[in-house]
mmCIF file of C-alpha atoms in Angstrom:
data_model
loop_
_atom_site.group_PDB
_atom_site.id
_atom_site.type_symbol
_atom_site.label_atom_id
_atom_site.label_comp_id
_atom_site.label_asym_id
_atom_site.label_seq_id
_atom_site.Cartn_x
_atom_site.Cartn_y
_atom_site.Cartn_z
ATOM 1 C CA MET M 3 153.229 160.419 236.228
ATOM 2 C CA ALA M 4 151.783 156.785 234.803
ATOM 3 C CA PHE M 5 152.150 153.507 237.096
ATOM 4 C CA ARG M 6 152.722 150.253 235.306
ATOM 5 C CA ARG M 7 150.803 147.490 236.227
ATOM 6 C CA LEU M 8 152.489 144.260 238.094
ATOM 7 C CA PRO M 9 151.195 140.993 237.809
ATOM 8 C CA ILE M 10 150.962 139.387 241.654
ATOM 9 C CA ILE M 11 150.752 135.663 242.095
ATOM 10 C CA ILE M 12 148.091 134.124 243.990
ATOM 11 C CA ARG M 13 149.523 130.788 245.792
ATOM 12 C CA SER M 14 147.348 128.134 246.783
ATOM 13 C CA SER M 15 147.976 126.099 250.385
ATOM 14 C CA ALA M 16 149.523 123.623 248.849
ATOM 15 C CA GLN M 17 151.835 125.696 247.093
ATOM 16 C CA LEU M 18 152.905 127.398 250.410
ATOM 17 C CA PHE M 19 153.355 123.813 251.664
ATOM 18 C CA PHE M 20 156.240 122.385 248.689
ATOM 19 C CA ASN M 21 157.582 126.312 249.525
ATOM 20 C CA ASN M 22 158.464 125.835 253.241
ATOM 21 C CA ASN M 23 159.063 121.563 252.944
ATOM 22 C CA SER M 24 162.682 121.850 252.062
ATOM 23 C CA SER M 25 163.321 118.278 251.927
ATOM 24 C CA ASN M 26 160.160 118.730 249.649
ATOM 25 C CA THR M 27 161.528 119.768 245.651
ATOM 26 C CA GLN M 28 158.278 119.351 243.656
ATOM 27 C CA LYS M 29 157.517 122.174 241.656
ATOM 28 C CA PRO M 30 152.826 122.578 242.449
ATOM 29 C CA HIS M 31 150.971 121.930 239.682
ATOM 30 C CA ALA M 32 150.079 124.237 236.838
ATOM 31 C CA LEU M 33 146.283 124.606 238.122
ATOM 32 C CA LEU M 34 147.534 125.788 241.588
ATOM 33 C CA THR M 35 148.983 128.912 240.566
ATOM 34 C CA ARG M 36 147.019 132.195 238.577
ATOM 35 C CA ILE M 37 148.333 134.947 237.579
ATOM 36 C CA ILE M 38 145.897 138.298 237.538
ATOM 37 C CA PRO M 39 146.582 141.952 237.201
ATOM 38 C CA ILE M 40 145.962 144.779 239.524
ATOM 39 C CA SER M 41 142.673 146.482 239.246
ATOM 40 C CA HIS M 42 140.150 148.374 241.317
ATOM 41 C CA SER M 43 137.357 146.759 239.191
ATOM 42 C CA PRO M 44 135.391 144.104 240.123
ATOM 43 C CA ALA M 45 137.116 140.489 238.805
ATOM 44 C CA PRO M 46 135.234 138.929 235.744
ATOM 45 C CA TYR M 47 132.866 136.089 236.121
ATOM 46 C CA THR M 48 134.352 133.132 234.995
ATOM 47 C CA HIS M 49 132.174 129.741 233.015
ATOM 48 C CA PHE M 50 133.605 125.989 234.149
ATOM 49 C CA SER M 51 132.856 123.371 232.214
ATOM 50 C CA THR M 52 132.648 119.702 233.690
ATOM 51 C CA CYS M 53 134.201 116.865 231.832
ATOM 52 C CA SER M 54 131.272 113.908 232.090
ATOM 53 C CA THR M 55 134.934 111.543 232.306
ATOM 54 C CA HIS M 56 135.491 112.423 235.313
ATOM 55 C CA LEU M 57 131.507 111.831 236.514
ATOM 56 C CA ASN M 58 130.551 108.270 237.909
ATOM 57 C CA GLY M 59 127.592 107.242 235.699
ATOM 58 C CA SER M 60 124.868 108.870 237.548
ATOM 59 C CA ASP M 61 125.802 112.100 237.808
ATOM 60 C CA SER M 62 126.912 111.943 233.521
ATOM 61 C CA ASP M 63 123.971 110.521 232.886
ATOM 62 C CA SER M 64 121.860 113.781 234.704
ATOM 63 C CA LEU M 65 124.316 116.211 233.002
ATOM 64 C CA LYS M 66 123.807 115.225 229.509
ATOM 65 C CA PRO M 67 121.875 118.202 227.017
ATOM 66 C CA GLU M 68 118.802 116.254 226.184
ATOM 67 C CA ASP M 69 115.842 117.586 223.000
ATOM 68 C CA GLY M 70 111.535 117.823 223.454
ATOM 69 C CA PHE M 71 112.409 113.890 222.448
ATOM 70 C CA GLY M 72 115.498 112.919 224.481
ATOM 71 C CA THR M 73 118.171 113.019 222.762
ATOM 72 C CA ASN M 74 121.800 113.074 223.986
ATOM 73 C CA HIS M 75 122.988 116.159 221.467
ATOM 74 C CA ARG M 76 125.752 114.645 221.099
ATOM 75 C CA GLU M 77 124.581 112.075 218.440
ATOM 76 C CA PHE M 78 124.125 114.864 216.026
ATOM 77 C CA GLN M 79 126.668 114.890 213.188
ATOM 78 C CA LYS M 80 126.647 117.800 210.287
ATOM 79 C CA TRP M 81 125.797 116.694 206.658
ATOM 80 C CA HIS M 82 128.505 116.390 204.376
ATOM 81 C CA ASN M 83 125.996 117.544 201.985
ATOM 82 C CA GLY M 84 124.579 121.238 202.429
ATOM 83 C CA GLY M 85 126.364 121.793 206.571
ATOM 84 C CA GLY M 86 123.290 120.580 208.029
ATOM 85 C CA THR M 87 122.818 118.531 211.034
ATOM 86 C CA PHE M 88 121.729 115.341 211.605
ATOM 87 C CA HIS M 89 120.964 112.362 214.233
ATOM 88 C CA LYS M 90 123.362 109.623 213.761
ATOM 89 C CA SER M 91 120.322 107.097 213.717
ATOM 90 C CA ALA M 92 118.609 108.482 210.602
ATOM 91 C CA CYS M 93 118.973 107.291 207.540
ATOM 92 C CA ILE M 94 120.193 109.176 204.614
ATOM 93 C CA ASP M 95 120.658 109.223 200.683
ATOM 94 C CA PRO M 96 124.113 110.582 199.538
ATOM 95 C CA THR M 97 122.379 112.105 196.672
ATOM 96 C CA ALA M 98 120.159 114.219 199.344
ATOM 97 C CA LEU M 99 121.114 117.904 200.328
ATOM 98 C CA VAL M 100 120.415 119.250 203.131
ATOM 99 C CA GLN M 101 121.395 122.740 203.974
ATOM 100 C CA LEU M 102 122.820 124.629 206.530
ATOM 101 C CA GLY M 103 120.341 125.043 209.669
ATOM 102 C CA ALA M 104 118.159 122.122 208.973
ATOM 103 C CA VAL M 105 117.405 119.658 211.411
ATOM 104 C CA VAL M 106 117.197 115.645 210.637
ATOM 105 C CA HIS M 107 116.015 114.258 214.605
ATOM 106 C CA SER M 108 116.566 110.369 215.111
ATOM 107 C CA LYS M 109 114.949 107.257 212.952
ATOM 108 C CA SER M 110 113.908 109.607 210.191
ATOM 109 C CA LEU M 111 114.124 108.018 206.756
ATOM 110 C CA VAL M 112 115.669 110.535 203.478
ATOM 111 C CA GLY M 113 114.898 109.237 200.082
ATOM 112 C CA ALA M 114 117.398 110.092 197.279
ATOM 113 C CA ASN M 115 118.070 113.909 195.875
ATOM 114 C CA VAL M 116 115.514 114.937 197.740
ATOM 115 C CA HIS M 117 116.287 119.030 199.140
ATOM 116 C CA ILE M 118 115.881 120.207 202.359
ATOM 117 C CA GLY M 119 116.067 124.076 202.885
ATOM 118 C CA SER M 120 117.539 125.714 205.254
ATOM 119 C CA GLY M 121 115.496 126.300 209.177
ATOM 120 C CA ALA M 122 113.660 122.838 208.486
ATOM 121 C CA ILE M 123 112.941 120.517 211.106
ATOM 122 C CA ILE M 124 112.491 116.776 209.837
ATOM 123 C CA GLY M 125 111.206 114.805 213.314
ATOM 124 C CA PRO M 126 111.990 112.199 214.895
ATOM 125 C CA ALA M 127 110.692 108.823 212.444
ATOM 126 C CA VAL M 128 109.720 111.224 209.693
ATOM 127 C CA THR M 129 109.508 109.480 206.314
ATOM 128 C CA ILE M 130 110.507 111.773 202.914
ATOM 129 C CA GLY M 131 110.308 109.859 199.491
ATOM 130 C CA GLN M 132 113.185 110.311 197.250
ATOM 131 C CA SER M 133 113.283 113.741 194.619
ATOM 132 C CA THR M 134 111.260 115.636 197.505
ATOM 133 C CA LYS M 135 111.628 118.966 197.607
ATOM 134 C CA ILE M 136 111.433 120.749 201.333
ATOM 135 C CA GLY M 137 110.872 124.858 201.713
ATOM 136 C CA TYR M 138 112.937 127.182 204.005
ATOM 137 C CA ASN M 139 110.874 126.428 207.497
ATOM 138 C CA VAL M 140 109.272 123.728 207.301
ATOM 139 C CA ALA M 141 108.352 121.325 210.065
ATOM 140 C CA LEU M 142 107.489 118.054 209.347
ATOM 141 C CA SER M 143 106.322 114.893 212.422
ATOM 142 C CA ASN M 144 104.705 111.916 212.880
ATOM 143 C CA CYS M 145 104.099 112.701 208.627
ATOM 144 C CA THR M 146 105.537 110.229 205.773
ATOM 145 C CA ILE M 147 105.600 111.639 202.656
ATOM 146 C CA GLY M 148 105.490 110.696 199.229
ATOM 147 C CA ASP M 149 107.894 110.549 195.943
ATOM 148 C CA SER M 150 108.386 114.053 193.727
ATOM 149 C CA CYS M 151 106.228 116.616 196.084
ATOM 150 C CA VAL M 152 106.737 120.438 196.663
ATOM 151 C CA ILE M 153 107.234 121.412 199.937
ATOM 152 C CA HIS M 154 107.125 125.314 200.090
ATOM 153 C CA ASN M 155 108.267 127.302 203.302
ATOM 154 C CA GLY M 156 106.411 127.163 206.385
ATOM 155 C CA VAL M 157 104.474 124.041 206.120
ATOM 156 C CA CYS M 158 103.262 122.403 209.483
ATOM 157 C CA ILE M 159 103.201 118.839 209.132
ATOM 158 C CA GLY M 160 102.427 116.472 211.707
ATOM 159 C CA GLN M 161 101.123 118.624 214.755
ATOM 160 C CA ASP M 162 97.896 117.805 217.699
ATOM 161 C CA GLY M 163 94.775 118.415 215.779
ATOM 162 C CA PHE M 164 91.613 120.692 218.201
ATOM 163 C CA GLY M 165 90.368 117.811 219.517
ATOM 164 C CA PHE M 166 89.111 118.761 223.706
ATOM 165 C CA PHE M 167 86.334 117.305 225.513
ATOM 166 C CA VAL M 168 84.008 118.735 227.551
ATOM 167 C CA GLU M 169 84.878 116.538 231.239
ATOM 168 C CA GLU M 170 81.748 116.393 234.221
ATOM 169 C CA GLY M 171 83.593 119.130 235.904
ATOM 170 C CA GLY M 172 83.410 121.844 233.665
ATOM 171 C CA ASP M 173 86.478 121.769 232.537
ATOM 172 C CA MET M 174 88.087 120.852 228.982
ATOM 173 C CA VAL M 175 90.611 118.118 228.448
ATOM 174 C CA LYS M 176 92.465 117.358 225.611
ATOM 175 C CA LYS M 177 91.588 114.011 223.079
ATOM 176 C CA PRO M 178 94.916 112.188 222.263
ATOM 177 C CA GLN M 179 96.619 112.803 219.061
ATOM 178 C CA VAL M 180 98.542 109.745 218.423
ATOM 179 C CA LEU M 181 97.894 108.745 214.066
ATOM 180 C CA LYS M 182 100.218 110.064 211.322
ATOM 181 C CA ALA M 183 99.001 112.140 208.638
ATOM 182 C CA LYS M 184 100.369 111.034 204.929
ATOM 183 C CA VAL M 185 101.185 112.367 202.526
ATOM 184 C CA GLY M 186 100.889 111.399 198.822
ATOM 185 C CA SER M 187 103.311 111.012 195.275
ATOM 186 C CA HIS M 188 103.667 114.513 193.323
ATOM 187 C CA VAL M 189 101.300 116.823 195.849
ATOM 188 C CA GLU M 190 102.421 120.389 195.509
ATOM 189 C CA ILE M 191 101.493 122.213 199.539
ATOM 190 C CA GLY M 192 101.647 125.549 199.203
ATOM 191 C CA ALA M 193 103.758 127.827 202.262
ATOM 192 C CA ASN M 194 102.243 128.405 205.810
ATOM 193 C CA THR M 195 99.832 125.164 204.835
ATOM 194 C CA CYS M 196 98.795 123.176 208.409
ATOM 195 C CA ILE M 197 97.787 119.264 208.094
ATOM 196 C CA ASP M 198 97.603 117.066 211.749
ATOM 197 C CA ARG M 199 97.982 114.064 212.524
ATOM 198 C CA GLY M 200 94.991 112.060 212.864
ATOM 199 C CA SER M 201 94.255 110.521 216.531
ATOM 200 C CA TRP M 202 91.055 107.348 215.281
ATOM 201 C CA ARG M 203 93.084 107.717 211.490
ATOM 202 C CA ASP M 204 95.596 108.865 209.764
ATOM 203 C CA THR M 205 95.486 112.432 207.575
ATOM 204 C CA VAL M 206 95.752 111.415 203.606
ATOM 205 C CA ILE M 207 96.804 113.434 201.129
ATOM 206 C CA GLY M 208 96.329 111.481 197.941
ATOM 207 C CA ASP M 209 98.779 111.494 195.182
ATOM 208 C CA HIS M 210 99.086 114.265 192.579
ATOM 209 C CA SER M 211 96.697 116.454 194.854
ATOM 210 C CA LYS M 212 97.533 119.959 195.058
ATOM 211 C CA ILE M 213 96.916 122.532 198.050
ATOM 212 C CA ASP M 214 97.035 126.717 198.644
ATOM 213 C CA ASN M 215 98.771 128.557 200.649
ATOM 214 C CA LEU M 216 96.795 128.991 204.490
ATOM 215 C CA VAL M 217 95.259 125.934 203.902
ATOM 216 C CA GLN M 218 94.116 124.044 207.065
ATOM 217 C CA ILE M 219 93.826 120.629 207.007
ATOM 218 C CA ALA M 220 91.982 118.763 210.500
ATOM 219 C CA HIS M 221 92.877 115.836 211.964
ATOM 220 C CA ASN M 222 91.047 112.049 210.641
ATOM 221 C CA VAL M 223 90.755 114.267 206.825
ATOM 222 C CA VAL M 224 91.378 111.578 204.014
ATOM 223 C CA ILE M 225 91.708 113.580 200.720
ATOM 224 C CA GLY M 226 91.463 111.804 197.608
ATOM 225 C CA LYS M 227 93.715 111.859 194.725
ATOM 226 C CA ASN M 228 93.982 114.862 192.013
ATOM 227 C CA CYS M 229 92.413 117.299 193.972
ATOM 228 C CA MET M 230 92.097 121.179 194.482
ATOM 229 C CA LEU M 231 92.195 123.184 197.448
ATOM 230 C CA CYS M 232 92.695 126.920 196.530
ATOM 231 C CA GLY M 233 93.642 129.568 199.597
ATOM 232 C CA GLN M 234 92.536 130.053 202.862
ATOM 233 C CA VAL M 235 90.219 126.795 202.767
ATOM 234 C CA GLY M 236 89.455 125.181 205.922
ATOM 235 C CA ILE M 237 88.423 121.371 205.966
ATOM 236 C CA ALA M 238 87.380 120.265 209.660
ATOM 237 C CA GLY M 239 88.074 117.367 211.518
ATOM 238 C CA SER M 240 86.860 113.755 209.907
ATOM 239 C CA VAL M 241 86.205 114.984 206.742
ATOM 240 C CA THR M 242 86.739 111.938 203.674
ATOM 241 C CA ILE M 243 86.618 113.617 200.284
ATOM 242 C CA GLY M 244 86.583 112.312 196.475
ATOM 243 C CA ASP M 245 88.859 112.073 193.554
ATOM 244 C CA TYR M 246 88.812 114.970 191.123
ATOM 245 C CA VAL M 247 87.321 117.493 194.467
ATOM 246 C CA THR M 248 88.172 120.089 193.442
ATOM 247 C CA LEU M 249 87.582 123.316 196.775
ATOM 248 C CA GLY M 250 87.563 127.358 195.776
ATOM 249 C CA GLY M 251 89.133 129.710 197.616
ATOM 250 C CA ARG M 252 87.948 130.583 201.624
ATOM 251 C CA VAL M 253 85.431 127.155 201.053
ATOM 252 C CA ALA M 254 84.566 126.065 204.191
ATOM 253 C CA VAL M 255 83.586 122.325 204.647
ATOM 254 C CA ARG M 256 82.415 121.112 208.396
ATOM 255 C CA ASP M 257 83.761 117.973 210.459
ATOM 256 C CA HIS M 258 82.170 114.566 209.545
ATOM 257 C CA VAL M 259 81.103 115.619 206.279
ATOM 258 C CA CYS M 260 81.921 112.760 203.328
ATOM 259 C CA ILE M 261 81.929 115.148 199.215
ATOM 260 C CA ALA M 262 81.344 112.394 196.369
ATOM 261 C CA SER M 263 84.672 112.440 193.669
ATOM 262 C CA LYS M 264 83.950 114.757 191.094
ATOM 263 C CA VAL M 265 82.405 117.858 192.253
ATOM 264 C CA ARG M 266 83.561 121.171 192.394
ATOM 265 C CA LEU M 267 82.716 124.232 194.773
ATOM 266 C CA ALA M 268 82.547 127.514 194.208
ATOM 267 C CA ALA M 269 85.294 130.270 196.607
ATOM 268 C CA ASN M 270 83.224 131.075 199.561
ATOM 269 C CA SER M 271 81.047 128.338 200.051
ATOM 270 C CA SER M 272 80.218 125.810 203.247
ATOM 271 C CA VAL M 273 79.865 122.605 203.054
ATOM 272 C CA THR M 274 77.297 121.147 205.607
ATOM 273 C CA LYS M 275 75.953 118.263 204.876
ATOM 274 C CA ASP M 276 76.871 115.153 202.480
ATOM 275 C CA ILE M 277 77.750 115.541 198.949
ATOM 276 C CA ASN M 278 77.178 112.243 197.689
ATOM 277 C CA GLU M 279 76.444 113.364 193.952
ATOM 278 C CA PRO M 280 79.393 115.079 191.152
ATOM 279 C CA GLY M 281 78.766 118.179 189.658
ATOM 280 C CA ASP M 282 79.380 123.001 190.738
ATOM 281 C CA TYR M 283 78.289 123.133 194.245
ATOM 282 C CA GLY M 284 77.726 127.135 195.756
ATOM 283 C CA GLY M 285 76.392 129.353 198.503
ATOM 284 C CA PHE M 286 76.072 128.731 202.329
ATOM 285 C CA PRO M 287 74.591 126.121 202.606
ATOM 286 C CA ALA M 288 75.892 124.847 199.352
ATOM 287 C CA VAL M 289 73.391 123.571 196.872
ATOM 288 C CA PRO M 290 74.363 122.857 193.097
ATOM 289 C CA ILE M 291 75.287 125.376 191.384
ATOM 290 C CA ARG M 292 72.333 126.737 189.585
ATOM 291 C CA GLU M 293 69.687 126.271 192.488
ATOM 292 C CA TRP M 294 72.139 128.245 194.061
ATOM 293 C CA ARG M 295 72.568 131.055 190.965
ATOM 294 C CA ARG M 296 68.578 130.857 191.466
ATOM 295 C CA GLN M 297 68.802 132.082 195.102
ATOM 296 C CA VAL M 298 70.722 134.989 193.841
ATOM 297 C CA ALA M 299 69.166 135.995 191.144
ATOM 298 C CA MET M 300 66.027 136.628 192.845
ATOM 299 C CA GLN M 301 67.627 138.083 196.154
ATOM 300 C CA ARG M 302 68.990 140.790 194.073
ATOM 301 C CA GLN M 303 65.593 141.304 192.313
ATOM 302 C CA LYS M 304 64.040 141.562 195.861
ATOM 303 C CA SER M 305 66.955 143.678 196.732
ATOM 304 C CA LYS M 306 65.784 146.243 193.619
ATOM 305 C CA LYS M 307 61.865 145.864 194.021
ATOM 306 C CA ILE M 308 62.616 146.615 197.796
ATOM 307 C CA MET M 309 64.992 150.428 195.986
ATOM 308 C CA LYS M 310 62.089 151.088 194.237
ATOM 309 C CA ARG M 311 59.110 151.461 196.207
ATOM 310 C CA THR M 312 61.917 153.067 198.509
ATOM 311 C CA LEU M 313 62.232 155.964 195.452
ATOM 312 C CA ALA M 314 58.646 156.135 195.047
ATOM 313 C CA SER M 315 57.369 156.916 198.728
ATOM 314 C CA THR M 316 60.740 159.705 198.978
ATOM 315 C CA VAL M 317 59.165 160.823 195.754
ATOM 316 C CA LEU M 318 55.437 161.114 197.538
ATOM 317 C CA ILE M 319 57.283 162.162 201.139
ATOM 318 C CA HIS M 320 58.124 165.565 199.369
#
């Protein structure tokens, strides 16, 4: 025989007082009565939220959800073109597209016809020039981006550089990284490239420069106009590069080095000292291309001679 579960009315002590007092005919408040079914299983947990209007000023402020920049989440709104999220203090041109999942933080400036892909984070006080395209999952902070740039997926610009020093006690201490990264106009930056912010001077990428995927540009680096950096190039801190410089794939440049304008470096080269004259360079350490080719030819000849001697001695032994 099936039993029907009947509701039980749980009344508070206040309601019982009202019922026992014949002179008081006022009904109990709805919040004082709750109907629950009979069940042998434990009662489920109930989640409660507190409205800030019922709190005083200090308690209300303590319950405000805040992000890492001290901004109230309630100050973010949905952008009309694309469904992304923006802070009410951000200045965004009406023609800009902010896709769903993208976030534009406080006091950022977004120019006309800018396209911001899903998952992109535009940090506080970042400036993006007109007609620039920001790919998926891009992170921009402490930086300015010029006009008509293309920033591909996964690029990170404006994060702290890798700067530390050893104090007297032997501990590693972080150097302050407080300046910006500045990207010129008509610049294209490949996927997953990282450009650090400056510490003693701004990190600068000149106009019309093109940067491939997986390139690391450290803090305080200054790159001139119309430069080309191929994949997996690594540039250490405080390097100065002139205009029309081309770095082949996996070129490494040590810190505090200056490279003159119109220099081209072969792939896998390593720059360990200043290059003051324009031209082609290669090798480790990088030298003028003709000298590097002579070094390669001489090494090849030595290798052939050693092989011949080894074969001759092997024949004599047998």
